[in-house]
Structure formats: C-alpha cells, structure tokens
Amino acid sequence: LGLLPSGVCDDATFLRRLTVDLCGRLPTADEVRAFLADGSADKRTKAVDRLLDSSDYAAFFAMRWGAILRNSNLAGADQAAYAFHNWLKDLIARNRPYDELVRGVIAASGEWQDAPAINWYWQSRDDQLHQVTADTSQVFLGLRLQCARCHHHPYERYSQEDYYGLAGFFTRLGRKSFGQPPPYFSSAAATTGEKNPLTNKTPEPKYLDGEYAKFTSEQDPRHGLVDWMVQPDNRYFARVFVNRYWGHFFGRGLVHEVDDLRETNPPSNPELLAALAKDFTESKYDMKKLVRTLVNSKLYQLSSEPTDGNKHDRQNFARFYGRRFISEVMLDAVDQATGTKTKFSGISAVGRAIDLPHEGFGSYFLDTFDRPRRVSGCECDRSSAATLAQVLLLANSDEIENKIGDGSGKIAKLVKENRPLNEALDDIYLGALSRLPTAIERAKTTEFVERLPAAERQKGLEDVLWTLVNSKEFMFNH
C-alpha cells in the first residue's frame, strides 16, 4: 500500500501504553523512573512479564470480560455478580485456557455459589432462548445472527435454519423457581415453548456449517456446543478472540467491529488474523501467550505520531492509534494523578474503579464517561466519543477541584514536604503523564509558579496539575 510506519515510541510512552492496556492504570512515578534508568536491552519484555504477573492484570481483564458477559446486579444478583467477577479474575490470574472460560459460561449449571457464571443466564432471563443464542454467537463466534431469527439476508452466509440450529443447544436449559439467580440445570426435555418457524417444532441443535446433533436425555447439549467450538478447525472461535484482543491493544480490530466476523466484513489483513488464530489454537488457547505476542511486537511499539506517509491510514496500523481512556481507567487515572482515592462502599478500601464487580456502584464520574450498563454483549456498549459533560466535569466540577486541592493529595504533600520546585514538577508530570517535563514545559511552569506570592505557590502547582489532567495527552492512551 506504500504506507511507511512511524518510528518506535520512546520508553516512557511504551511503559504508559503497556501499563494502561494490561493493567488499566497509569504506571507509578517509581515505575517510570526505574524503567527509564534500566539500560538492559530486554527491559520492555521484562516489563510485559512483570505486568502480566501482577494482580492488576487479572482485575482489569475480569472487569472487561464482566462487561461483555453482562455481569450485573440486576434482579437481586448482587452476591452472584461478586462471585462471577471473582471467578473471572481467578481464572485469568491463573492463566487458565480460554476454552475453560467459555465452557464455564456456556455450560454453567447449579447454584451461583458453585457456578457463578449462571449470572450470565440470569441477566438474559426475560428472553432466555434468543438472548443467549445471540450472545453466544456474537461473543464467542463473532457472528451477529440476531437478524437471522426472522429472515435470511441474501448476502450473508447463515440462514434462519442456522440461527434456530444454534438456539437448539439451549432449548433444554432449565431453572428452578427460587433464588436470585436461581439454580440452572440441563433438563431431559425441552423447557421452552419456542418453535422453529421453518418446522413449527422445538428447535433442534445444529452445528454451523454442519449436521444436526443428537443428545440423550442425560447429556447436556451445551457441552456438545462447546466441544464443537474448541475444535482446531472451527473457523470462528479462535479468530474472534484474537480479533477482540487485537482491538483492545491496537484500538481497532483486524476486523472492525471486533465481534462482527461476517463474510461481507473482511479483515484488513486476512493472513495475519489467520496466523494469530492458528498460533492461539496450537497454544491450547493460552491467553497470556497471545498477549505477549501482541505487545512484544514492533507494531505495538510504534509511535502514535503520524507521518506524511501514514497520516491518512485508519486500518492498516502504520502507526499506533491513540484512543481515549474508558470510564473506569479514567477515574483511576485522575485519582492516581491527584493522589486521592474515590471511595466505593462494598469493596476493599484500596479498591479502584477497575475492581468494581458490576455497574451498580453510584458514580456520576463513571456514568458521565460512559460506563456500560451491561445490558449487551457487544463492545459497542461503550462509546469513545467525547461529550460536553465530560469536558465540564474535568475542567469545572467540584469533584475535580476537590481532588486537586485535597489536603492529603499529591500537591498538598509536595508542599508539606517543602520539595524544591524542580522536583515537585517532576513528580506532577510523572504522576499524570508518566514522563518528565520537557525543557520548554519546565521553563514555562517554573516561570508561572515562581511569579506567584509564596502563599499562593500551592495554588500555582494545583493549576499545573489541573492543566495536565485536562490535556489530551492525559486522557488518551497514545
């Protein structure tokens, strides 16, 4: 295509980018200093391994998967939502294979204490058969089959028969009449009155691109569905996971949107997607191995600064695509930069926004920055668009003013410690932007603060921090 890639990003940019993408937080000032001082050739690889082994990695991806899998406290499922979140976090921390996660969700049975993932079914209780069918196909296969429930689009691969064939794997899913969520089980007979409009019979299980399946009354058809999904020759299972993670780390999927792998929406680089999916399958669905492959690549480490040769590129990854922080990361970043802590009832005193197990924790900040309501399995439940309310919250709200001016916050501590202005500015920049100020920035901010009366020096430093928090560089992973 004649696109020349941007150069490799500097060390400070890489550490910030990596820490945000792997752990959902900014690197600490000490982490940045240590990384910049490390002269070893493999320090970026070592940083990847260190962050992947941290508890922050598991917490962040448990939150991301919890949103995709509708882990909500609606209909009294508060305890189940905590349990589901912790189950995801433990599975990710131990780097259990991805197919184990999928089986634990799709084939969940029993009470929520033993099978927390039944909260996924409970949150679809109002349209259990069709919502579960749609989410299974979109989340785990990257196929949006919802429209095929009613008609077959002439340009798409799968038909109404395929849709009801997938629904057939869930027609024997039963639930008890007590508890929120109640126990779920695999029934010996159909538990739904839904009919396949093509046959006027209860939908029968059918593999996509395959034959109808038969199961005895003792067998759980959902296990049969997962067995088919995880076969090495399944054309969707590994590809949609790889594409979803590619989208997370690179800002856009090889297929856009990340969960829309239909025939009429081809990848920008089919060979790359196929190679990564093959490697992921051969690794027995090792999630950390895939993550290492992505973030250790030169592609991930490209600068986000466009050049004349790639400034119009939007899908071929000739540079790193900067993107806005998601709501939870944004709140935690503001807390970290200001040296304050947002308190949430019901979780640990040191818990952050990325540690929240569900969406039911009141926060005007999170809602303003588009926290997902967890009523959809689509990544589009989040929006990256900026709003006037977000601008006003950061620039002109009591919440941000109070964080910056907090008596126990970063600026107050720097003043109480009587830190030299040069050192104070270093700490402020490292905490907010994960880098030291440039010579021009240092000169301008020093001049700004020093011209103030001594009694107003603290207000001057607060203004510097306010400026950084409201900068594009702070709000974007770049």
Coordinates of C-alpha atoms in Angstrom, one line a residue:
L1 CA 0.0 0.0 0.0
G2 CA 3.0 2.3 0.1
L3 CA 2.5 3.1 3.8
L4 CA 5.6 3.8 5.8
P5 CA 5.3 3.1 9.5
S6 CA 6.0 5.6 12.2
G7 CA 9.2 5.1 14.3
V8 CA 9.3 3.2 17.5
C9 CA 7.9 5.0 20.6
D10 CA 10.2 6.2 23.4
D11 CA 10.5 4.2 26.7
A12 CA 8.2 6.4 28.8
T13 CA 5.4 6.3 26.2
F14 CA 5.8 2.5 25.9
L15 CA 5.6 1.9 29.6
R16 CA 2.5 4.1 30.0
R17 CA 0.8 2.5 27.0
L18 CA 1.6 -1.0 28.2
T19 CA 0.5 -0.4 31.8
V20 CA -2.8 1.1 30.8
D21 CA -3.5 -1.7 28.3
L22 CA -2.5 -4.6 30.6
C23 CA -3.5 -3.2 34.0
G24 CA -6.0 -0.4 33.4
R25 CA -3.9 2.1 35.4
L26 CA -1.0 4.6 35.0
P27 CA 2.5 3.5 35.9
T28 CA 3.7 4.9 39.2
A29 CA 6.4 7.6 39.3
D30 CA 8.8 5.0 40.8
E31 CA 8.0 2.5 38.0
V32 CA 8.7 5.2 35.3
R33 CA 12.0 6.2 37.0
A34 CA 13.2 2.6 37.3
F35 CA 12.2 1.8 33.7
L36 CA 14.0 4.8 32.3
A37 CA 17.1 4.1 34.3
D38 CA 17.2 0.4 33.2
G39 CA 19.8 0.1 30.5
S40 CA 19.1 -3.6 29.6
A41 CA 18.2 -4.5 26.0
D42 CA 15.2 -6.6 27.1
K43 CA 13.6 -4.2 29.6
R44 CA 10.4 -3.9 27.5
T45 CA 10.0 -7.7 27.5
K46 CA 10.6 -7.8 31.3
A47 CA 8.0 -5.1 31.8
V48 CA 5.5 -7.2 29.9
D49 CA 6.2 -10.2 32.1
R50 CA 6.1 -8.2 35.3
L51 CA 2.7 -6.6 34.5
L52 CA 1.2 -9.8 33.2
D53 CA 2.0 -11.5 36.5
S54 CA 0.5 -8.7 38.6
S55 CA -2.9 -8.7 40.2
D56 CA -3.8 -5.6 38.3
Y57 CA -3.8 -7.5 35.0
A58 CA -6.3 -10.1 36.3
A59 CA -8.5 -7.4 37.8
F60 CA -8.6 -5.3 34.7
F61 CA -9.5 -8.1 32.3
A62 CA -12.0 -9.5 34.7
M63 CA -13.7 -6.1 34.6
R64 CA -13.6 -6.1 30.8
W65 CA -15.0 -9.6 30.5
G66 CA -17.6 -8.9 33.1
A67 CA -19.0 -6.1 31.0
I68 CA -19.1 -8.3 27.9
L69 CA -20.7 -11.1 29.8
R70 CA -23.4 -8.9 31.3
N71 CA -22.2 -9.4 34.9
S72 CA -24.8 -7.3 36.6
N73 CA -26.5 -7.0 39.9
L74 CA -30.0 -6.5 38.4
A75 CA -32.8 -8.6 39.8
G76 CA -31.1 -9.1 43.1
A77 CA -28.0 -10.8 41.7
D78 CA -25.6 -8.7 43.8
Q79 CA -23.8 -11.6 45.5
A80 CA -23.7 -13.6 42.3
A81 CA -22.2 -10.7 40.5
Y82 CA -19.4 -10.6 43.1
A83 CA -18.9 -14.3 42.7
F84 CA -18.8 -14.2 38.9
H85 CA -16.3 -11.3 38.9
N86 CA -14.0 -13.2 41.3
W87 CA -14.4 -16.4 39.2
L88 CA -13.2 -14.5 36.1
K89 CA -10.4 -12.8 38.0
D90 CA -9.1 -16.1 39.4
L91 CA -9.3 -17.8 36.0
I92 CA -7.4 -15.0 34.3
A93 CA -4.8 -14.7 37.1
R94 CA -4.1 -18.5 36.8
N95 CA -4.0 -18.1 33.0
R96 CA -6.4 -20.9 32.5
P97 CA -7.1 -21.7 28.8
Y98 CA -9.7 -19.6 27.1
D99 CA -11.8 -22.6 26.3
E100 CA -12.2 -23.3 30.0
L101 CA -13.6 -19.8 30.5
V102 CA -16.1 -20.3 27.6
R103 CA -17.2 -23.8 28.9
G104 CA -17.6 -22.4 32.4
V105 CA -20.0 -19.7 31.0
I106 CA -22.0 -21.6 28.3
A107 CA -22.4 -24.9 30.2
A108 CA -22.9 -23.3 33.7
S109 CA -25.1 -25.4 35.9
G110 CA -26.0 -25.5 39.6
E111 CA -26.3 -22.7 42.2
W112 CA -24.4 -19.4 41.8
Q113 CA -22.1 -20.2 44.8
D114 CA -20.7 -23.2 42.8
A115 CA -21.2 -21.9 39.2
P116 CA -21.1 -18.1 39.4
A117 CA -21.4 -17.8 35.6
I118 CA -25.1 -18.7 35.8
N119 CA -25.5 -14.9 36.3
W120 CA -24.9 -14.7 32.6
Y121 CA -28.1 -16.7 32.0
W122 CA -30.0 -14.9 34.7
Q123 CA -29.4 -11.5 33.1
S124 CA -31.0 -12.8 29.9
R125 CA -34.0 -14.3 31.8
D126 CA -36.6 -12.1 30.0
D127 CA -35.8 -13.6 26.6
Q128 CA -33.7 -16.5 27.7
L129 CA -33.5 -18.6 24.5
H130 CA -33.0 -15.8 22.0
Q131 CA -30.8 -13.6 24.0
V132 CA -28.4 -16.4 25.0
T133 CA -28.3 -17.6 21.4
A134 CA -27.5 -14.1 20.1
D135 CA -24.8 -13.5 22.8
T136 CA -23.2 -16.9 22.2
S137 CA -22.9 -16.3 18.5
Q138 CA -21.6 -12.7 18.8
V139 CA -19.3 -13.0 21.9
F140 CA -17.8 -16.4 21.2
L141 CA -18.1 -16.8 17.5
G142 CA -18.1 -13.2 16.3
L143 CA -21.3 -13.7 14.3
R144 CA -24.3 -11.4 14.7
L145 CA -27.0 -13.9 13.9
Q146 CA -29.9 -11.9 15.5
C147 CA -31.3 -10.9 12.2
A148 CA -31.5 -14.5 11.0
R149 CA -34.0 -15.2 13.7
C150 CA -36.6 -13.6 11.3
H151 CA -35.1 -13.7 7.9
H152 CA -32.0 -14.7 5.8
H153 CA -30.1 -11.8 4.4
P154 CA -29.2 -12.7 0.8
Y155 CA -25.6 -11.6 1.1
E156 CA -24.8 -13.4 4.4
R157 CA -23.7 -16.9 4.9
Y158 CA -26.0 -18.1 7.6
S159 CA -29.8 -18.6 7.4
Q160 CA -32.8 -18.8 9.7
E161 CA -32.1 -22.6 9.8
D162 CA -28.7 -21.9 11.2
Y163 CA -30.0 -19.5 13.8
Y164 CA -32.5 -21.9 15.2
G165 CA -30.0 -24.7 15.0
L166 CA -27.8 -22.8 17.4
A167 CA -30.8 -22.0 19.6
G168 CA -31.4 -25.7 19.7
F169 CA -28.5 -26.2 22.0
F170 CA -30.3 -24.1 24.7
T171 CA -33.9 -25.4 24.5
R172 CA -33.3 -27.8 27.4
L173 CA -31.9 -25.2 29.7
G174 CA -34.0 -25.2 32.9
R175 CA -34.0 -23.1 36.0
K176 CA -35.5 -23.6 39.4
S177 CA -38.2 -21.3 40.8
F178 CA -36.3 -20.0 43.8
G179 CA -33.3 -17.7 44.3
Q180 CA -31.9 -14.7 42.5
P181 CA -30.3 -16.1 40.5
P182 CA -31.9 -19.5 40.8
P183 CA -30.1 -22.8 40.1
Y184 CA -29.8 -23.7 36.4
F185 CA -29.7 -27.2 35.1
S186 CA -29.8 -29.3 31.9
S187 CA -33.3 -30.7 31.6
A188 CA -34.2 -34.1 30.0
A189 CA -36.8 -32.4 27.8
A190 CA -37.4 -29.0 26.2
T191 CA -38.1 -26.2 28.7
T192 CA -39.2 -23.7 26.1
G193 CA -42.4 -23.2 24.1
E194 CA -40.5 -21.5 21.3
K195 CA -40.9 -23.0 17.8
N196 CA -38.7 -23.0 14.8
P197 CA -40.9 -21.2 12.2
L198 CA -39.5 -23.3 9.5
T199 CA -40.6 -26.6 11.1
N200 CA -43.1 -25.5 13.7
K201 CA -41.2 -27.7 16.1
T202 CA -38.9 -27.1 19.1
P203 CA -35.5 -26.0 17.6
E204 CA -33.1 -28.9 17.3
P205 CA -29.3 -28.5 17.8
K206 CA -27.4 -28.0 14.6
Y207 CA -23.7 -27.1 14.2
L208 CA -23.0 -24.1 12.0
D209 CA -21.7 -25.5 8.6
G210 CA -22.6 -28.9 9.9
E211 CA -25.2 -31.5 10.7
Y212 CA -28.0 -31.7 13.2
A213 CA -26.8 -33.1 16.6
K214 CA -28.5 -35.7 18.7
F215 CA -28.1 -35.8 22.5
T216 CA -29.6 -38.3 25.0
S217 CA -31.7 -37.0 27.9
E218 CA -28.7 -37.4 30.2
Q219 CA -26.4 -35.4 28.0
D220 CA -26.1 -31.6 28.2
P221 CA -26.3 -30.2 24.6
R222 CA -24.4 -27.1 25.7
H223 CA -21.2 -29.2 26.3
G224 CA -21.6 -30.5 22.8
L225 CA -21.7 -27.0 21.5
V226 CA -18.5 -26.0 23.3
D227 CA -16.9 -29.3 22.1
W228 CA -17.6 -28.2 18.6
M229 CA -16.4 -24.6 19.2
V230 CA -13.0 -25.6 20.5
Q231 CA -12.1 -27.9 17.7
P232 CA -9.0 -26.7 15.9
D233 CA -10.8 -26.5 12.6
N234 CA -13.5 -24.2 13.9
R235 CA -13.3 -21.1 11.7
Y236 CA -14.6 -18.6 14.2
F237 CA -13.7 -19.5 17.8
A238 CA -10.1 -18.5 17.9
R239 CA -10.4 -15.8 15.3
V240 CA -12.9 -13.7 17.2
F241 CA -10.9 -13.9 20.4
V242 CA -7.7 -12.9 18.6
N243 CA -9.6 -10.1 16.9
R244 CA -11.1 -8.9 20.2
Y245 CA -7.7 -8.7 21.9
W246 CA -6.1 -7.1 18.8
G247 CA -8.8 -4.4 19.0
H248 CA -8.1 -4.0 22.7
F249 CA -4.4 -3.4 22.2
F250 CA -4.3 -1.7 18.9
G251 CA -7.5 0.4 19.1
R252 CA -9.2 -1.3 16.2
G253 CA -9.7 -4.9 15.2
L254 CA -8.3 -6.5 12.1
V255 CA -12.0 -7.0 11.5
H256 CA -14.0 -3.9 12.5
E257 CA -16.1 -4.2 14.7
V258 CA -14.2 -6.8 16.8
D259 CA -17.2 -9.1 17.1
D260 CA -18.6 -8.9 13.5
L261 CA -16.8 -11.6 11.5
R262 CA -19.4 -11.9 8.8
E263 CA -18.5 -12.8 5.2
T264 CA -19.2 -9.3 4.0
N265 CA -16.9 -7.6 6.6
P266 CA -13.4 -9.0 5.7
P267 CA -10.3 -8.3 7.8
S268 CA -7.8 -5.7 6.8
N269 CA -5.1 -8.4 6.9
P270 CA -6.6 -11.9 6.5
E271 CA -3.2 -13.6 6.6
L272 CA -2.2 -12.0 9.9
L273 CA -5.6 -12.9 11.5
A274 CA -5.3 -16.5 10.3
A275 CA -1.7 -16.8 11.6
L276 CA -2.5 -15.4 15.0
A277 CA -5.6 -17.6 15.3
K278 CA -3.6 -20.7 14.3
D279 CA -0.9 -19.9 16.9
F280 CA -3.6 -19.3 19.6
T281 CA -5.2 -22.6 18.8
E282 CA -1.9 -24.5 18.8
S283 CA -1.1 -23.0 22.2
K284 CA -4.2 -24.7 23.6
Y285 CA -5.9 -21.2 23.9
D286 CA -3.2 -19.7 26.1
M287 CA -4.4 -16.1 26.7
K288 CA -1.2 -14.7 28.1
K289 CA 0.9 -16.2 25.2
L290 CA -1.3 -14.3 22.8
V291 CA -1.0 -11.1 24.8
R292 CA 2.8 -11.4 24.9
T293 CA 2.9 -11.9 21.1
L294 CA 0.9 -8.7 20.6
V295 CA 2.6 -6.3 23.0
N296 CA 6.1 -7.5 22.3
S297 CA 5.6 -6.9 18.6
K298 CA 7.3 -3.9 16.9
L299 CA 3.8 -3.0 15.6
Y300 CA 2.5 -2.4 19.2
Q301 CA 5.6 -0.3 19.9
L302 CA 5.2 2.1 17.0
S303 CA 4.8 5.8 17.8
S304 CA 1.3 7.3 17.6
E305 CA 2.7 10.3 15.9
P306 CA 1.6 10.3 12.2
T307 CA 4.0 11.0 9.4
D308 CA 3.3 12.3 5.9
G309 CA 3.4 8.8 4.7
N310 CA 0.7 7.4 7.0
K311 CA -1.4 10.3 8.3
H312 CA -4.4 9.1 6.4
D313 CA -4.1 5.4 7.5
R314 CA -7.1 4.3 9.5
Q315 CA -7.0 0.5 9.3
N316 CA -3.5 -0.8 8.4
F317 CA -1.7 0.0 11.7
A318 CA 1.1 2.1 10.2
R319 CA 1.2 3.9 13.5
F320 CA -0.2 3.3 16.9
Y321 CA -3.8 4.5 17.1
G322 CA -4.3 6.6 20.2
R323 CA -7.7 6.2 22.0
R324 CA -9.5 7.7 24.9
F325 CA -9.4 6.1 28.3
I326 CA -12.5 4.1 29.2
S327 CA -14.5 5.3 32.1
E328 CA -13.0 3.1 34.9
V329 CA -9.5 3.7 33.7
M330 CA -10.1 7.5 33.5
L331 CA -11.4 7.7 37.1
D332 CA -8.5 5.7 38.4
A333 CA -6.0 7.8 36.4
V334 CA -7.4 11.0 37.9
D335 CA -7.2 9.6 41.4
Q336 CA -3.6 8.5 40.8
A337 CA -2.5 11.8 39.3
T338 CA -4.1 13.8 42.2
G339 CA -3.0 11.4 44.9
T340 CA -6.6 10.8 46.1
K341 CA -8.9 7.9 46.4
T342 CA -12.6 7.5 45.3
K343 CA -14.4 5.5 47.9
F344 CA -16.9 2.8 46.9
S345 CA -19.0 1.0 49.5
G346 CA -19.0 -2.7 49.3
I347 CA -15.4 -3.3 48.2
S348 CA -12.0 -3.0 49.8
A349 CA -10.8 0.4 51.0
V350 CA -8.0 0.2 48.4
G351 CA -10.4 -0.9 45.6
R352 CA -10.4 1.1 42.5
A353 CA -12.9 1.6 39.7
I354 CA -11.5 -1.3 37.7
D355 CA -12.1 -3.5 40.8
L356 CA -15.9 -2.9 40.8
P357 CA -17.7 -6.2 40.1
H358 CA -20.7 -4.7 38.5
E359 CA -22.3 -1.4 37.3
G360 CA -24.4 -0.8 40.4
F361 CA -21.9 1.4 42.2
G362 CA -23.1 5.0 42.1
S363 CA -20.7 7.3 40.4
Y364 CA -21.5 10.5 38.4
F365 CA -18.0 10.4 37.0
L366 CA -18.2 6.9 35.7
D367 CA -21.7 7.5 34.2
T368 CA -20.5 10.7 32.5
F369 CA -17.6 8.9 30.9
D370 CA -20.0 6.2 29.6
R371 CA -19.7 3.3 31.9
P372 CA -21.6 0.4 30.2
R373 CA -24.9 -0.6 31.7
R374 CA -24.0 -4.3 31.0
V375 CA -27.2 -5.0 29.1
S376 CA -25.4 -6.0 25.9
G377 CA -22.7 -8.5 25.0
C378 CA -21.4 -6.0 22.3
E379 CA -18.3 -4.0 22.8
C380 CA -20.3 -1.1 21.3
D381 CA -22.0 -0.8 24.8
R382 CA -19.1 1.6 25.4
S383 CA -18.6 4.8 23.5
S384 CA -15.3 6.5 22.9
A385 CA -16.9 9.8 21.8
A386 CA -16.3 12.9 23.9
T387 CA -19.2 14.9 25.3
L388 CA -19.6 18.4 26.7
A389 CA -20.5 16.9 30.1
Q390 CA -17.1 15.1 30.2
V391 CA -15.3 18.4 29.4
L392 CA -17.1 20.3 32.0
L393 CA -16.6 17.6 34.7
L394 CA -12.8 17.7 34.2
A395 CA -12.5 21.4 33.8
N396 CA -15.1 22.9 36.0
S397 CA -16.5 20.5 38.6
D398 CA -16.3 20.5 42.4
E399 CA -15.2 16.8 42.2
I400 CA -12.0 17.5 40.2
E401 CA -11.4 20.7 42.2
N402 CA -11.6 18.9 45.4
K403 CA -9.3 16.1 44.2
I404 CA -6.7 18.5 43.1
G405 CA -6.9 20.6 46.2
D406 CA -7.3 17.7 48.7
G407 CA -5.4 18.3 51.9
S408 CA -4.0 14.8 51.7
G409 CA -3.5 14.8 47.9
K410 CA -0.3 15.0 45.8
I411 CA 0.1 18.8 45.7
A412 CA -0.5 19.2 49.5
K413 CA 2.1 16.5 50.2
L414 CA 4.6 18.1 48.0
V415 CA 4.1 21.5 49.7
K416 CA 4.2 20.0 53.2
E417 CA 7.5 18.2 52.3
N418 CA 8.8 21.5 51.1
R419 CA 10.0 19.9 47.9
P420 CA 12.1 22.1 45.5
L421 CA 10.0 23.3 42.6
N422 CA 12.0 21.3 40.1
E423 CA 11.4 18.1 42.0
A424 CA 7.7 18.9 42.5
L425 CA 7.2 19.4 38.8
D426 CA 8.9 16.1 38.1
D427 CA 6.5 14.3 40.4
I428 CA 3.5 16.0 39.0
Y429 CA 4.4 15.2 35.4
L430 CA 5.5 11.6 36.2
G431 CA 2.2 11.0 38.1
A432 CA 0.0 12.4 35.3
L433 CA 1.8 11.9 32.0
S434 CA 4.3 9.2 33.0
R435 CA 7.2 11.3 31.8
L436 CA 9.4 14.2 32.8
P437 CA 8.5 17.7 31.6
T438 CA 10.3 18.9 28.5
A439 CA 12.7 21.8 28.8
I440 CA 10.0 24.2 27.4
E441 CA 7.4 22.8 29.8
R442 CA 9.7 23.1 32.8
A443 CA 10.6 26.7 31.9
K444 CA 7.0 27.8 31.4
T445 CA 5.6 26.1 34.5
T446 CA 8.6 27.3 36.7
E447 CA 8.0 30.9 35.5
F448 CA 4.3 30.6 36.2
V449 CA 4.7 29.3 39.7
E450 CA 7.6 31.5 40.8
R451 CA 5.9 34.7 39.9
L452 CA 3.2 34.0 42.4
P453 CA 3.5 35.1 46.0
A454 CA 4.9 32.4 48.3
A455 CA 1.4 32.0 49.9
E456 CA 0.0 31.1 46.6
R457 CA 2.6 28.6 45.4
Q458 CA 0.4 25.7 46.3
K459 CA -2.4 27.1 44.1
G460 CA 0.1 27.5 41.3
L461 CA 1.1 23.8 41.5
E462 CA -2.6 22.9 41.6
D463 CA -3.1 24.9 38.4
V464 CA -0.3 23.0 36.7
L465 CA -1.9 19.6 37.7
W466 CA -5.3 20.9 36.6
T467 CA -3.8 21.7 33.2
L468 CA -2.3 18.3 32.8
V469 CA -5.4 16.4 33.8
N470 CA -7.3 18.4 31.2
S471 CA -4.8 17.7 28.4
K472 CA -5.3 15.3 25.5
E473 CA -2.1 13.6 26.4
F474 CA -3.5 12.7 29.8
M475 CA -6.9 11.5 28.5
F476 CA -5.6 9.3 25.7
N477 CA -3.6 6.1 25.6
H478 CA -1.1 7.0 22.9

